[in-house]
Tab-separated table of C-alpha atoms and ligand atoms in Angstrom:
chain	number	residue	atom	x	y	z
A	1	UNK	CA	50.542	98.028	74.693
A	2	UNK	CA	50.737	99.276	78.284
A	3	UNK	CA	53.365	101.986	78.740
A	4	UNK	CA	55.016	101.405	82.113
A	5	UNK	CA	57.180	103.678	84.247
A	6	UNK	CA	59.315	101.912	86.862
A	7	UNK	CA	60.299	103.599	90.139
A	8	UNK	CA	63.446	102.334	91.864
A	9	UNK	CA	65.844	103.264	94.661
A	10	UNK	CA	68.666	100.761	94.352
A	11	UNK	CA	69.854	97.436	92.998
A	12	UNK	CA	67.034	97.032	90.500
A	13	UNK	CA	66.915	93.246	90.325
A	14	UNK	CA	63.119	93.351	90.120
A	15	UNK	CA	63.402	95.920	87.345
A	16	UNK	CA	65.734	93.464	85.620
A	17	UNK	CA	63.144	90.689	85.906
A	18	UNK	CA	60.654	92.917	84.079
A	19	UNK	CA	63.215	93.852	81.424
A	20	UNK	CA	64.133	90.177	80.925
A	21	UNK	CA	60.480	89.151	80.599
A	22	UNK	CA	59.891	91.898	78.021
A	23	UNK	CA	62.939	90.812	76.039
A	24	UNK	CA	61.850	87.161	76.222
A	25	UNK	CA	58.480	88.123	74.761
A	26	UNK	CA	56.524	86.975	77.828
A	27	UNK	CA	55.498	90.430	79.052
A	28	UNK	CA	53.543	92.540	76.553
A	29	UNK	CA	54.394	95.981	77.914
A	30	UNK	CA	56.843	98.737	77.087
A	31	UNK	CA	58.993	100.180	79.889
A	32	UNK	CA	59.041	103.833	78.872
A	33	UNK	CA	61.103	105.248	81.708
A	34	UNK	CA	62.983	104.261	84.868
A	35	UNK	CA	63.071	106.857	87.640
A	36	UNK	CA	65.339	106.553	90.680
A	37	UNK	CA	65.238	108.807	93.723
A	38	UNK	CA	68.876	107.830	94.394
A	39	UNK	CA	71.765	108.644	92.033
A	40	UNK	CA	74.385	106.135	90.952
A	41	UNK	CA	72.417	102.970	91.736
A	42	UNK	CA	72.728	99.671	89.871
A	43	UNK	CA	69.122	99.845	88.677
A	44	UNK	CA	69.973	102.882	86.549
A	45	UNK	CA	72.821	100.923	84.928
A	46	UNK	CA	70.405	98.105	84.164
A	47	UNK	CA	68.005	100.550	82.482
A	48	UNK	CA	70.862	102.102	80.521
A	49	UNK	CA	72.119	98.666	79.403
A	50	UNK	CA	68.619	97.822	78.164
A	51	UNK	CA	68.379	101.121	76.277
A	52	UNK	CA	65.563	102.417	78.477
A	53	UNK	CA	65.291	106.127	79.197
A	54	UNK	CA	66.178	106.767	82.839
A	55	UNK	CA	66.566	109.645	85.224
A	56	UNK	CA	67.302	110.575	88.821
A	57	UNK	CA	64.798	112.631	90.786
A	58	UNK	CA	66.414	113.091	94.180
A	59	UNK	CA	63.744	113.537	96.860
A	60	UNK	CA	66.169	115.648	98.890
A	61	UNK	CA	66.109	118.376	96.261
A	62	UNK	CA	62.494	119.335	96.983
A	63	UNK	CA	60.680	121.307	99.653
A	64	UNK	CA	58.459	118.385	100.635
A	65	UNK	CA	56.870	115.120	99.629
A	66	UNK	CA	54.270	116.718	97.346
A	67	UNK	CA	56.833	118.696	95.357
A	68	UNK	CA	58.963	115.564	94.870
A	69	UNK	CA	55.955	113.537	93.796
A	70	UNK	CA	54.817	116.271	91.402
A	71	UNK	CA	58.220	116.030	89.714
A	72	UNK	CA	57.931	112.234	89.507
A	73	UNK	CA	54.390	112.547	88.155
A	74	UNK	CA	55.494	115.067	85.524
A	75	UNK	CA	58.348	112.780	84.440
A	76	UNK	CA	55.988	109.812	84.129
A	77	UNK	CA	53.521	111.819	82.038
A	78	UNK	CA	56.339	113.246	79.942
A	79	UNK	CA	57.434	109.684	79.145
A	80	UNK	CA	53.853	108.779	78.226
A	81	UNK	CA	53.488	106.255	81.043
A	82	UNK	CA	49.990	104.976	81.719
A	83	UNK	CA	50.989	102.525	84.464
A	84	UNK	CA	53.588	102.573	87.251
A	85	UNK	CA	55.560	99.788	88.934
A	86	UNK	CA	57.436	100.371	92.170
A	87	UNK	CA	60.414	98.023	92.220
A	88	UNK	CA	62.386	98.524	95.413
A	89	UNK	CA	61.282	102.170	95.536
A	90	UNK	CA	61.801	103.104	99.171
A	91	UNK	CA	59.680	106.250	99.531
A	92	UNK	CA	56.216	106.474	101.030
A	93	UNK	CA	53.709	108.084	98.687
A	94	UNK	CA	51.036	110.619	99.620
A	95	UNK	CA	47.301	110.205	99.025
A	96	UNK	CA	47.604	112.720	96.193
A	97	UNK	CA	50.049	110.700	94.112
A	98	UNK	CA	48.341	107.389	94.861
A	99	UNK	CA	44.979	108.930	93.876
A	100	UNK	CA	46.343	110.082	90.519
A	101	UNK	CA	47.522	106.549	89.720
A	102	UNK	CA	44.792	104.605	91.501
A	103	UNK	CA	44.689	101.006	90.274
A	104	UNK	CA	47.495	101.869	87.846
A	105	UNK	CA	50.245	101.683	90.502
A	106	UNK	CA	51.654	98.420	91.871
A	107	UNK	CA	54.399	97.449	94.280
A	108	UNK	CA	56.365	94.367	95.279
A	109	UNK	CA	57.020	93.682	98.948
A	110	UNK	CA	59.195	90.917	100.465
A	111	UNK	CA	56.637	89.346	102.815
A	112	UNK	CA	53.252	87.694	102.721
A	113	UNK	CA	51.190	90.838	103.320
A	114	UNK	CA	49.506	91.895	105.502
A	115	UNK	CA	52.239	90.312	107.665
A	116	UNK	CA	55.543	92.154	108.053
A	117	UNK	CA	54.876	95.506	106.443
A	118	UNK	CA	57.840	97.877	106.439
A	119	UNK	CA	61.553	97.115	106.624
A	120	UNK	CA	63.679	94.153	107.806
A	121	UNK	CA	60.942	91.718	106.816
A	122	UNK	CA	63.155	88.611	106.737
A	123	UNK	CA	64.743	89.212	110.127
A	124	UNK	CA	61.315	89.838	111.644
A	125	UNK	CA	59.808	86.729	110.036
A	126	UNK	CA	62.639	84.572	111.451
A	127	UNK	CA	62.288	86.141	114.904
A	128	UNK	CA	58.513	85.628	114.856
A	129	UNK	CA	59.008	81.916	114.188
A	130	UNK	CA	56.628	81.796	111.226
A	131	UNK	CA	57.060	78.709	109.050
A	132	UNK	CA	56.390	80.488	105.777
A	133	UNK	CA	57.115	83.924	104.434
A	134	UNK	CA	57.220	85.080	100.830
A	135	UNK	CA	56.450	88.051	98.644
A	136	UNK	CA	53.459	90.014	97.433
A	137	UNK	CA	52.597	92.096	94.385
A	138	UNK	CA	49.773	94.490	95.209
A	139	UNK	CA	47.991	97.611	94.028
A	140	UNK	CA	49.189	100.591	96.056
A	141	UNK	CA	46.998	102.395	98.564
A	142	UNK	CA	48.093	105.378	100.684
A	143	UNK	CA	48.853	103.292	103.803
A	144	UNK	CA	52.303	101.680	103.792
A	145	UNK	CA	52.500	98.266	102.094
A	146	UNK	CA	48.722	98.164	101.831
A	147	UNK	CA	46.393	97.450	98.930
A	148	UNK	CA	44.605	94.742	96.937
A	149	UNK	CA	46.813	91.677	96.468
A	150	UNK	CA	47.423	90.451	92.909
A	151	UNK	CA	49.933	87.592	93.347
A	152	UNK	CA	51.795	86.058	96.282
A	153	UNK	CA	54.433	83.349	96.506
A	154	UNK	CA	55.143	81.442	99.712
A	155	UNK	CA	58.656	80.471	100.809
A	156	UNK	CA	59.279	78.043	103.710
A	157	UNK	CA	61.644	79.147	106.471
A	158	UNK	CA	64.290	76.635	107.554
A	159	UNK	CA	65.757	76.476	111.047
A	160	UNK	CA	69.189	77.445	109.765
A	161	UNK	CA	67.987	80.431	107.718
A	162	UNK	CA	69.567	83.815	108.228
A	163	UNK	CA	67.955	87.014	106.915
A	164	UNK	CA	70.410	86.780	103.994
A	165	UNK	CA	69.698	83.172	102.969
A	166	UNK	CA	65.970	83.755	103.311
A	167	UNK	CA	66.139	87.010	101.335
A	168	UNK	CA	67.844	85.191	98.465
A	169	UNK	CA	65.085	82.565	98.211
A	170	UNK	CA	62.322	85.167	98.502
A	171	UNK	CA	64.027	87.323	95.868
A	172	UNK	CA	63.981	84.432	93.394
A	173	UNK	CA	60.204	84.260	93.891
A	174	UNK	CA	59.902	88.047	93.536
A	175	UNK	CA	61.543	87.764	90.141
A	176	UNK	CA	58.962	85.161	89.165
A	177	UNK	CA	55.791	86.840	90.415
A	178	UNK	CA	56.408	90.478	89.453
A	179	UNK	CA	56.450	89.764	85.702
A	180	UNK	CA	53.526	87.372	86.199
A	181	UNK	CA	51.378	89.966	87.999
A	182	UNK	CA	52.173	92.625	85.419
A	183	UNK	CA	51.401	90.244	82.552
A	184	UNK	CA	47.992	89.411	84.044
A	185	UNK	CA	47.221	93.144	84.208
A	186	UNK	CA	48.582	93.810	80.706
A	187	UNK	CA	46.393	91.017	79.360
A	188	UNK	CA	43.329	92.651	80.923
A	189	UNK	CA	42.675	89.728	83.256
A	190	UNK	CA	42.764	91.663	86.547
A	191	UNK	CA	39.904	93.565	88.171
A	192	UNK	CA	39.973	95.377	91.511
A	193	UNK	CA	36.840	94.695	93.546
A	194	UNK	CA	36.995	96.706	96.757
A	195	UNK	CA	39.858	95.364	98.852
A	196	UNK	CA	40.321	92.307	96.631
A	197	UNK	CA	41.613	91.473	93.199
A	198	UNK	CA	39.709	89.208	90.838
A	199	UNK	CA	41.770	87.394	88.183
A	200	UNK	CA	40.037	85.733	85.238
A	201	UNK	CA	36.728	86.319	87.018
A	202	UNK	CA	37.771	84.080	89.920
A	203	UNK	CA	38.978	84.926	93.407
A	204	UNK	CA	41.983	82.604	93.344
A	205	UNK	CA	42.824	80.975	90.022
A	206	UNK	CA	45.481	78.310	90.347
A	207	UNK	CA	48.033	80.348	88.412
A	208	UNK	CA	48.280	82.947	91.178
A	209	UNK	CA	47.390	80.839	94.211
A	210	UNK	CA	50.506	78.903	95.196
A	211	UNK	CA	53.987	78.037	94.030
A	212	UNK	CA	53.634	75.572	91.207
A	213	UNK	CA	55.167	72.198	92.032
A	214	UNK	CA	58.762	71.613	90.939
B	301	GAR	C1	63.093	93.825	96.981
B	301	GAR	O1	63.275	92.736	97.856
B	301	GAR	C2	61.722	94.442	97.180
B	301	GAR	O2	60.724	93.493	97.449
B	301	GAR	C3	61.960	95.328	98.369
B	301	GAR	O3	63.221	95.895	98.145
B	301	GAR	C4	64.010	94.991	97.367
B	301	GAR	C5	64.512	95.728	96.150
B	301	GAR	O4	65.403	94.921	95.433
B	301	GAR	N1	60.934	96.320	98.473
B	301	GAR	C6	60.464	96.764	99.658
B	301	GAR	O5	60.893	96.408	100.721
B	301	GAR	C7	59.330	97.778	99.538
B	301	GAR	N2	58.613	97.893	100.770
B	301	GAR	P1	65.752	95.277	93.910
B	301	GAR	O6	66.167	96.747	93.879
B	301	GAR	O7	66.903	94.370	93.578
B	301	GAR	O8	64.526	95.024	93.063
């Protein structure tokens, strides 16, 4: 069974989707630790409620990025993690950390990457007039919001959408595709091939291609 460490910075609703999938028996992994760089956040309460070991590693308590990341790395190893999920973890990672966890580190981002990297994705998608946005689960590379894409879900944008209404619909898709992407990896069905991800030996199997109807 894959032993997963989850990195968070806040609300932790994506963490909750992974916890729920584990408890429902649809995600064959063990979450061995939850690490937050911010104290007092809801995600830590969610971990606690699920009986998962959790800790705060405040990035402000270190001399620099590397020292913070070394502490995170040590905590992951201490917990016996062999895979890492970023779930609303709002720190950029250095090449060093990403290299240590290469192809064992994934992230969820609230846009259809490579569009709208960074913050305020929903506001920017509305302002750009795109008809669809969505969310992406991808392997992490040193550049921000970059890396081989595992699963995406598309969400149409309505004329009356605000960043808040759009965020809510995208978030519902995030909660669907993060457990799905992690399950595909846990089941050994995912291979990284250069900049792309191959699932079940195919470039775009139907399961990960589009929103299923209904
Ligand atoms: C989610 O929408 C996630 O996609 C986003 O932060 C939110 C965290 O919510 N992540 C990023 O923007 C990373 N670039 P959560 O704490 O409830 O999971």
